[in-house]
Coordinates of C-alpha atoms and ligand atoms in Angstrom, one line a residue:
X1 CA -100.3 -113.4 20.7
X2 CA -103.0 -115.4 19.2
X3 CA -105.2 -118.0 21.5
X4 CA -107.4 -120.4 20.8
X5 CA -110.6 -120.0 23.0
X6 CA -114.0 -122.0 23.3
X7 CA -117.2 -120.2 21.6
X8 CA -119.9 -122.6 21.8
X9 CA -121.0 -126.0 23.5
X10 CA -123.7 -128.9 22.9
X11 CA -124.5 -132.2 24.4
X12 CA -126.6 -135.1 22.9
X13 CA -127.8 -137.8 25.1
X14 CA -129.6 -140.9 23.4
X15 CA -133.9 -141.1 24.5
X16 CA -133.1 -144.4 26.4
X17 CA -132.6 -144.1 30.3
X18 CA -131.1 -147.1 31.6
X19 CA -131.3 -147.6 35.5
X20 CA -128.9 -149.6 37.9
X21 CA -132.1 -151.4 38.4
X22 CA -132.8 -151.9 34.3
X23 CA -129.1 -152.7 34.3
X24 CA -129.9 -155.7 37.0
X25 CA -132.2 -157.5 34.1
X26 CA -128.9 -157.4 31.7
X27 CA -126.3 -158.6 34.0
X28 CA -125.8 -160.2 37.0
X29 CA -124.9 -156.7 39.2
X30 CA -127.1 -154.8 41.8
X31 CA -128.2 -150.7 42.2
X32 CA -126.0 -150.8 45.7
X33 CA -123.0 -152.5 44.0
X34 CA -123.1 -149.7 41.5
X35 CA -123.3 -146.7 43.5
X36 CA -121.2 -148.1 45.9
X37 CA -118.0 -148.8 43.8
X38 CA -118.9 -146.4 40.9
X39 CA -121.3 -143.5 41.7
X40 CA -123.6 -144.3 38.9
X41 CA -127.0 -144.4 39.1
X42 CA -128.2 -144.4 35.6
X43 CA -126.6 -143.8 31.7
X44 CA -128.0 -143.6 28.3
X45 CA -128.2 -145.7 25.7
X46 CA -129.1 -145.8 21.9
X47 CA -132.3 -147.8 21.6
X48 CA -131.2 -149.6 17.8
X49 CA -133.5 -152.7 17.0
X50 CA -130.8 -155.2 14.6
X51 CA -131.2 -154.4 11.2
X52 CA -131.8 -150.5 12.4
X53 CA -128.4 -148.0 12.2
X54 CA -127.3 -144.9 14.3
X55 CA -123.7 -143.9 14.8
X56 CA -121.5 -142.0 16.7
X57 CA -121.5 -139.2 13.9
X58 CA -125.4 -138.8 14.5
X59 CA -125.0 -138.3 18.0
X60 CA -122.5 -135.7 17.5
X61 CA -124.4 -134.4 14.8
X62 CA -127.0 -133.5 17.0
X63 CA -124.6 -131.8 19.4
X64 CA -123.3 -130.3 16.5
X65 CA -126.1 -128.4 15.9
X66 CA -127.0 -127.0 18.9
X67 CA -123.1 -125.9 19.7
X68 CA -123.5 -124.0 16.4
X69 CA -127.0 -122.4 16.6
X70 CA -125.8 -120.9 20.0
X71 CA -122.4 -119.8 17.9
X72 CA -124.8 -118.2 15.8
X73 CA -122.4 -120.2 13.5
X74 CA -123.2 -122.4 10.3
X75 CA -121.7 -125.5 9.4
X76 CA -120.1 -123.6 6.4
X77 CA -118.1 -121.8 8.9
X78 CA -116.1 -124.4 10.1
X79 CA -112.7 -124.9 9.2
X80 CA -111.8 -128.6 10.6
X81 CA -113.8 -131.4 11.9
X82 CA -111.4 -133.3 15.3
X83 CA -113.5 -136.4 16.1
X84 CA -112.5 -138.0 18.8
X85 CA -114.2 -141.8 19.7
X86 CA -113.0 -145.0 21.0
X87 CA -116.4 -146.4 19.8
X88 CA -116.7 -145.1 15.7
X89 CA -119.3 -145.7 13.4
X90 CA -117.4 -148.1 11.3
X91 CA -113.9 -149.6 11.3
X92 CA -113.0 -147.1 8.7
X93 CA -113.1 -144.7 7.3
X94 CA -113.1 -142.3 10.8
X95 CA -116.4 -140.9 12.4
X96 CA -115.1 -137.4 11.5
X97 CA -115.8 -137.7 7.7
X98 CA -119.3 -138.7 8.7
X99 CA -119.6 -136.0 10.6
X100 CA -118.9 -133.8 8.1
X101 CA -121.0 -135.8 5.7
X102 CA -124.0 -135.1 7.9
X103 CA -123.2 -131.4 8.2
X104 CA -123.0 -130.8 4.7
X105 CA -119.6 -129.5 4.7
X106 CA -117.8 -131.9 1.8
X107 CA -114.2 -130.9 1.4
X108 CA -113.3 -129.4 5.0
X109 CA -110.6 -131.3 6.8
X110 CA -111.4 -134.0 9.4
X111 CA -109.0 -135.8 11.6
X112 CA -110.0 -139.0 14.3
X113 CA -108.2 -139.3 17.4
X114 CA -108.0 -142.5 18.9
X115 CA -107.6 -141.8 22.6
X116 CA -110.1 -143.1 24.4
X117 CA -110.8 -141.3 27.6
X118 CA -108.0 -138.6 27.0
X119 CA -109.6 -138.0 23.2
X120 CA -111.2 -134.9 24.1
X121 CA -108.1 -133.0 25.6
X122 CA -105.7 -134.6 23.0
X123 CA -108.4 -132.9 20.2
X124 CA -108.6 -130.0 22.0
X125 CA -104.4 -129.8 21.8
X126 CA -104.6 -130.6 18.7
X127 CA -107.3 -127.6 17.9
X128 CA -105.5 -125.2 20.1
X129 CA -102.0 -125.6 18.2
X130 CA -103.7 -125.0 15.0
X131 CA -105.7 -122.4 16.1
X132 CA -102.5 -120.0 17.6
X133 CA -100.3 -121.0 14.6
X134 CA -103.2 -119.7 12.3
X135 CA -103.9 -122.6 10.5
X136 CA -107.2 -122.4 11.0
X137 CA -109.8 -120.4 12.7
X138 CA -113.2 -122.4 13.5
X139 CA -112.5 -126.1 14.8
X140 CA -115.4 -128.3 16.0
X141 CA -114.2 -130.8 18.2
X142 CA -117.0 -133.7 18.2
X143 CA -115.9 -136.4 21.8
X144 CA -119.1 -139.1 21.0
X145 CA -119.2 -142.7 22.3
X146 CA -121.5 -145.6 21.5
X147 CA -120.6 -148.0 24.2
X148 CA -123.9 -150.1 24.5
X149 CA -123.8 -152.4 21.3
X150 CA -120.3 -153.4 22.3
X151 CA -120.6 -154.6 25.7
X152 CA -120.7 -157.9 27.3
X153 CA -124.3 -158.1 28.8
X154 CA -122.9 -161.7 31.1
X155 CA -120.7 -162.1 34.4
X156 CA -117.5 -162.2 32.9
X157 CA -118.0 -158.3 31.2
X158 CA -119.8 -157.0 33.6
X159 CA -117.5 -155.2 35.8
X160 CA -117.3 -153.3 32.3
X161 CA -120.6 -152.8 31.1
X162 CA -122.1 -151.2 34.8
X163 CA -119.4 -148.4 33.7
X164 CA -120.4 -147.1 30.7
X165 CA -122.9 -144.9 29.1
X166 CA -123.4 -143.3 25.3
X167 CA -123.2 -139.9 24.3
X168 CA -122.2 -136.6 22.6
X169 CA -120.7 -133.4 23.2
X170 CA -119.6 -131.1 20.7
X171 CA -117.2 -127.8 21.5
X172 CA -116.5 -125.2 18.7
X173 CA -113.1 -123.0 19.4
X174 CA -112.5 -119.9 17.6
X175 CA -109.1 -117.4 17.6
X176 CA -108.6 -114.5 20.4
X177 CA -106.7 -111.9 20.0
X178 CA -106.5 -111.5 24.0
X179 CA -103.3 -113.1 25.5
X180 CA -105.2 -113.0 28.7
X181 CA -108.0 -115.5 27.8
X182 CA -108.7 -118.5 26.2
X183 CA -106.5 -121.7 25.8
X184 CA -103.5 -121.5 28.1
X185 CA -102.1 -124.5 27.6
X186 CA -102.4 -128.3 27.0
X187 CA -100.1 -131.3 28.7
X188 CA -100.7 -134.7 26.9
X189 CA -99.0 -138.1 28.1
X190 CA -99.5 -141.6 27.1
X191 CA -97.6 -145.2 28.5
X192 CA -98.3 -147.8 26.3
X193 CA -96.9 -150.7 28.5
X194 CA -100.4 -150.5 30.2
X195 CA -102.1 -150.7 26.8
X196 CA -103.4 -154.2 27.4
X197 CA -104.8 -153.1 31.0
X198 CA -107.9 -151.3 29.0
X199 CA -108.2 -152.1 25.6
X200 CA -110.5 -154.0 23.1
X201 CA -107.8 -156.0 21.0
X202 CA -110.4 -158.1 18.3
X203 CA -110.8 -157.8 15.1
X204 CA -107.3 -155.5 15.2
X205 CA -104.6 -156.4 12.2
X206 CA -101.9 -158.1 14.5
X207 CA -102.8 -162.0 13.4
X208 CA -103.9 -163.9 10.7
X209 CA -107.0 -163.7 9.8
X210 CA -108.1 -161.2 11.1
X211 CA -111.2 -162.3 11.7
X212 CA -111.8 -166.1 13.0
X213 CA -114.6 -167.5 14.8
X214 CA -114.0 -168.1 17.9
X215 CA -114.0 -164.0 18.2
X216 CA -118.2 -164.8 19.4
X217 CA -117.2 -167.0 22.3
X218 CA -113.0 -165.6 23.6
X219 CA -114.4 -162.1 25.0
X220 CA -111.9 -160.2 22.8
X221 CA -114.0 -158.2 20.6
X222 CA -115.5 -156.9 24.0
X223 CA -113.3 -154.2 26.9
X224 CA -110.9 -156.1 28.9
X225 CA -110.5 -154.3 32.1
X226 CA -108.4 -154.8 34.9
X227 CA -109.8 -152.2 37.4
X228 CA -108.3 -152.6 40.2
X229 CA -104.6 -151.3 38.1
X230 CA -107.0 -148.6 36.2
X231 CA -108.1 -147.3 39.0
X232 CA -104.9 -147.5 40.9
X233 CA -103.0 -145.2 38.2
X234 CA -106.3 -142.7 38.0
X235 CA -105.9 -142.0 41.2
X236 CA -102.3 -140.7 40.8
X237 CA -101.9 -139.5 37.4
X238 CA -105.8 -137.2 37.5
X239 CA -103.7 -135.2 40.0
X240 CA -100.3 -134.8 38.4
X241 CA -101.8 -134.1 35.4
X242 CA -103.7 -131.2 37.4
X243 CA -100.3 -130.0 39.2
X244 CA -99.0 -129.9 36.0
X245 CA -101.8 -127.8 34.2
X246 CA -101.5 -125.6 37.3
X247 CA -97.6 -125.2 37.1
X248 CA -97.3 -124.2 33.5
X249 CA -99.3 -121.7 34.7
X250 CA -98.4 -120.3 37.9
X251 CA -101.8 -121.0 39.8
X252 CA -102.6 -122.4 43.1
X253 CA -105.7 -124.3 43.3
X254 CA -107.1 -121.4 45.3
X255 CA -107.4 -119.3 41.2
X256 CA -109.0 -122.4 40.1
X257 CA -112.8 -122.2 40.2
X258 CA -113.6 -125.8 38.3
X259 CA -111.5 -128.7 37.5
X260 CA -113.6 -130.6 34.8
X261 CA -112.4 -134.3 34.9
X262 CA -113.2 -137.2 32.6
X263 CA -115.9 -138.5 33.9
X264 CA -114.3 -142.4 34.6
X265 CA -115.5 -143.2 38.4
X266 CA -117.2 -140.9 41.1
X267 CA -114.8 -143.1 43.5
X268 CA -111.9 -142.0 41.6
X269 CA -112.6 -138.1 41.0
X270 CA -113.7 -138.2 45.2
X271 CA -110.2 -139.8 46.0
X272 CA -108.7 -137.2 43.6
X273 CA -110.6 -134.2 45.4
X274 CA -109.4 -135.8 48.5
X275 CA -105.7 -136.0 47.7
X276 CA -105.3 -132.1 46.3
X277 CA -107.5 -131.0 49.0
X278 CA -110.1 -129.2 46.7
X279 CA -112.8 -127.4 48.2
X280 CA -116.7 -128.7 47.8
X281 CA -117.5 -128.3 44.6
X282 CA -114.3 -127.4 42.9
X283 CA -114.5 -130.7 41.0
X284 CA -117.5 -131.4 38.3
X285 CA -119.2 -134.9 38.7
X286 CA -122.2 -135.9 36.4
X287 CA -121.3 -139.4 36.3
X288 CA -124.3 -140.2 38.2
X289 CA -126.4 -139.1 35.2
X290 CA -124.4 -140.3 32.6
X291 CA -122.3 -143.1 33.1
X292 CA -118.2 -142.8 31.7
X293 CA -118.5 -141.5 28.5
X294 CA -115.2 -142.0 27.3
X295 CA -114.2 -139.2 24.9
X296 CA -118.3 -137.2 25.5
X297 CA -117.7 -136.9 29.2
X298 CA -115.6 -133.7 29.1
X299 CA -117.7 -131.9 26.6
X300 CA -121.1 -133.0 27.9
X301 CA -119.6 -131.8 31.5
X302 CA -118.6 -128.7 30.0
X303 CA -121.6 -128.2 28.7
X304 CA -124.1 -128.7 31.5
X305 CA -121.4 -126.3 33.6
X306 CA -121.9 -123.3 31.0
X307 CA -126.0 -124.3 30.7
X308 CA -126.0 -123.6 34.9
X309 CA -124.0 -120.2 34.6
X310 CA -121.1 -121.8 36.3
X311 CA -118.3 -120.0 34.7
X312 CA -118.1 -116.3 34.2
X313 CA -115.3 -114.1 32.8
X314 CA -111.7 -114.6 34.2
X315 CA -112.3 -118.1 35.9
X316 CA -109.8 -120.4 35.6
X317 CA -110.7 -124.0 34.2
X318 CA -108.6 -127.0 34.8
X319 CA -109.7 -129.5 32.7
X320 CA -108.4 -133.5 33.2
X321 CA -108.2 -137.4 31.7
X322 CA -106.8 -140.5 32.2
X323 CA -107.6 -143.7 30.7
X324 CA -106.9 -146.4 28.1
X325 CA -103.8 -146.2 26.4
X326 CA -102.2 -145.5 29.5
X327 CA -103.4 -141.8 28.3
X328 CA -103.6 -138.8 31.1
X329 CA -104.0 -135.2 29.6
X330 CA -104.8 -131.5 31.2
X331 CA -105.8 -128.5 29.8
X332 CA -106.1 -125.2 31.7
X333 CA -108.2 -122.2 30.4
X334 CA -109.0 -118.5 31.0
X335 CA -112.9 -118.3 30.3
X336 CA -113.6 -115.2 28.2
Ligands
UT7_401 O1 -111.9 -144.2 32.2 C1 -111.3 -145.3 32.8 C2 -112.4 -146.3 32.9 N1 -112.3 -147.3 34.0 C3 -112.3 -147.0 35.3 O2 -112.4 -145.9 35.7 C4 -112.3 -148.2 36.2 C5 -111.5 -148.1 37.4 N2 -111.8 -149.2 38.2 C6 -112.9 -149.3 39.0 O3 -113.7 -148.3 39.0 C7 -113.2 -150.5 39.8 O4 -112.1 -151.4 39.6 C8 -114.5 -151.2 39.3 C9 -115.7 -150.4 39.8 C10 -114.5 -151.4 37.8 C11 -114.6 -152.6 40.0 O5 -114.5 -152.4 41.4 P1 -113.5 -153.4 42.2 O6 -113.6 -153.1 43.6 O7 -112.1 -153.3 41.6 O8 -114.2 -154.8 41.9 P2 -113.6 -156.2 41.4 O9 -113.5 -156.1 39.9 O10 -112.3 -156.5 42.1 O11 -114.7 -157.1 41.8 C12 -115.0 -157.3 43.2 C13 -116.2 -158.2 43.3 C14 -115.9 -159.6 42.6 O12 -116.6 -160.6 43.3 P3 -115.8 -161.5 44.3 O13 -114.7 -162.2 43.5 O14 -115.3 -160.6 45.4 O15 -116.8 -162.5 44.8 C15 -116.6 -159.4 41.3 O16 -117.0 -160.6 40.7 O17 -117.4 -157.7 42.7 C16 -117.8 -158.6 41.6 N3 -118.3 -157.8 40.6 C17 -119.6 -157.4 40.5 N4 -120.7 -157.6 41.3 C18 -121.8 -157.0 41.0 C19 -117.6 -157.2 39.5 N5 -118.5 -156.5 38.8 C20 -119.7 -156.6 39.4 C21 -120.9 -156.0 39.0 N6 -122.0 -156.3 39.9 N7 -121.1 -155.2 38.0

């Protein structure tokens, strides 16, 4: 049987470092509020003047490149561009055209998916089914997020804009012949009665026009949040979604050596840890670093865990998401 399995891996962080304590001169928060609730202690942002442009397919284009230099890959070698964003470059047409715009790769497929912090493992479902049914062989899967130029930098947004952080990271998957390794298998759920819980609704096409003014002053162009009923539903879907990953494939968390999850809260991924009994250091955390990265967080993670020789042949990754929509998604994989 054919599998899908990972080849390659890069990560693009925009130059600007933005402290808790930079992040006190744009909203009313604190460093110890931060930490405390969230874990974070710094993120990156793009550093764009008005006037100046840089999108989410530039940052991906940059992890694009590395994730293919250490393929030993060219762009001409890819078969089908996934982009997954909640932030793209503009309303349409998708981020992934761009991408493949900046790549030089005019006429190879590319698909957006719209899933917010679930993007990457929907993609990577997506890429897998393709890749076993021999569709195609070489998929790059792009998760890049520009949350800074949408956030609300005042009180009322602020709960949000502590949160997040901007970001690429870039995976390319290629076919196996090994049964053993690669892909094993992908769970994806969504619950759109939560929908409005985490969402940004403005400008969207359900009202006429679509665009009126008072959009500058109503807060609905920015996140709405209610955190208390996100984090409440993290908390119990990040470890079903793991069960579930685990079941499919008859493992015990003892065969699992990482569980990756979407990077959302450290206070959320420690309550998670806490609830499936996981040993120290079975669950990845970079948040600190990065900030949520939304669809990035997954595939930067992944990235930093391959650049510290974290995963050799054999180990069994457990990869999880939850987030907007309501989305929650898992992924397991042999590493080859
Ligand atoms: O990928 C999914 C992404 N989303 C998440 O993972 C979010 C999940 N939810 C959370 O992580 C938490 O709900 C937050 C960290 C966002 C907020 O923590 P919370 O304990 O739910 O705080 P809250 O919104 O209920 O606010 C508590 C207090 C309020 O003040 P009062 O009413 O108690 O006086 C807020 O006004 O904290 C205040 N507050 C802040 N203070 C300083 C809210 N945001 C801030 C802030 N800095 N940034």
């Amino acid at each position: 049987m054919r599998r899908a399995k990972i080849i390659s891996t890069g990560r693009y962080l925009p130059p600007k470092v933005v402290t808790n304590k930079d992040m006190e001169k744009l909203v009313p928060t604190s460093d110890e509020w931060i930490r405390e609730r969230t874990g974070i202690e710094q993120r990156y942002f793009v550093d764009l003047k008005p006037g100046e442009e840089l999108g989410v397919s530039d940052l991906a284009y940059e992890a694009s490149k590395i994730a293919l230099e250490r393929a030993g890959m060219q762009p001409s070698d890819i078969d089908l561009i996934i982009f997954a964003t909640l932030s793209p470059d503009y309303v349409f047409p998708g981020s992934g055209v761009l991408l493949g715009k900046n790549l030089g790769i005019p006429g190879v497929g590319a698909l957006d998916v719209r899933n917010q912090c679930s993007g990457f493992i929907y993609a990577l479902s997506v890429a897998d089914a393709y890749i076993r049914a021999g569709i195609y062989d070489h998929i790059l899967i792009a998760g890049a997020e520009i949350h800074s130029t949408g956030l609300e930098y005042n009180e009322h947004g602020r709960h949000v804009t502590v949160l997040f952080g901007d970001g690429a990271g870039v995976v390319i998957l290629g076919p196996s012949e090994d049964e053993e390794h690669g892909i094993l298998s992908t769970h994806l759920h969504a619950d759109g009665r939560y929908a409005l819980e985490l969402c940004a609704i403005n400008p969207g096409s359900r009202r006429v026009p679509r665009i009126y003014p008072e959009m500058l002053t109503d807060h609905s162009m920015y996140p709405h949040m209610n955190g208390r009923e996100v984090f409440k539903h993290a908390v119990t879907k990040f470890p079903k979604a793991i069960m579930e990953a685990m079941e499919a494939n008859n493992l015990t968390l003892d065969d699992v050596k990482l569980v990756i999850p979407h990077q959302a809260n450290l206070r959320i991924s420690e309550a998670v840890a806490q609830r499936m009994k996981l040993k120290p250091g079975q669950l990845y955390s970079n948040i600190q670093r990065y900030g949520n990265t939304t669809a990035a967080s997954i595939p930067i993670a992944l990235d930093e865990v391959l650049e510290q020789g974290m995963l050799e042949r054999d180990d069994i990754v457990i990869m999880a998401a939850f987030g907007s929509g309501f989305t929650w998604a898992s992924a397991a994989i042999r590493w080859s």
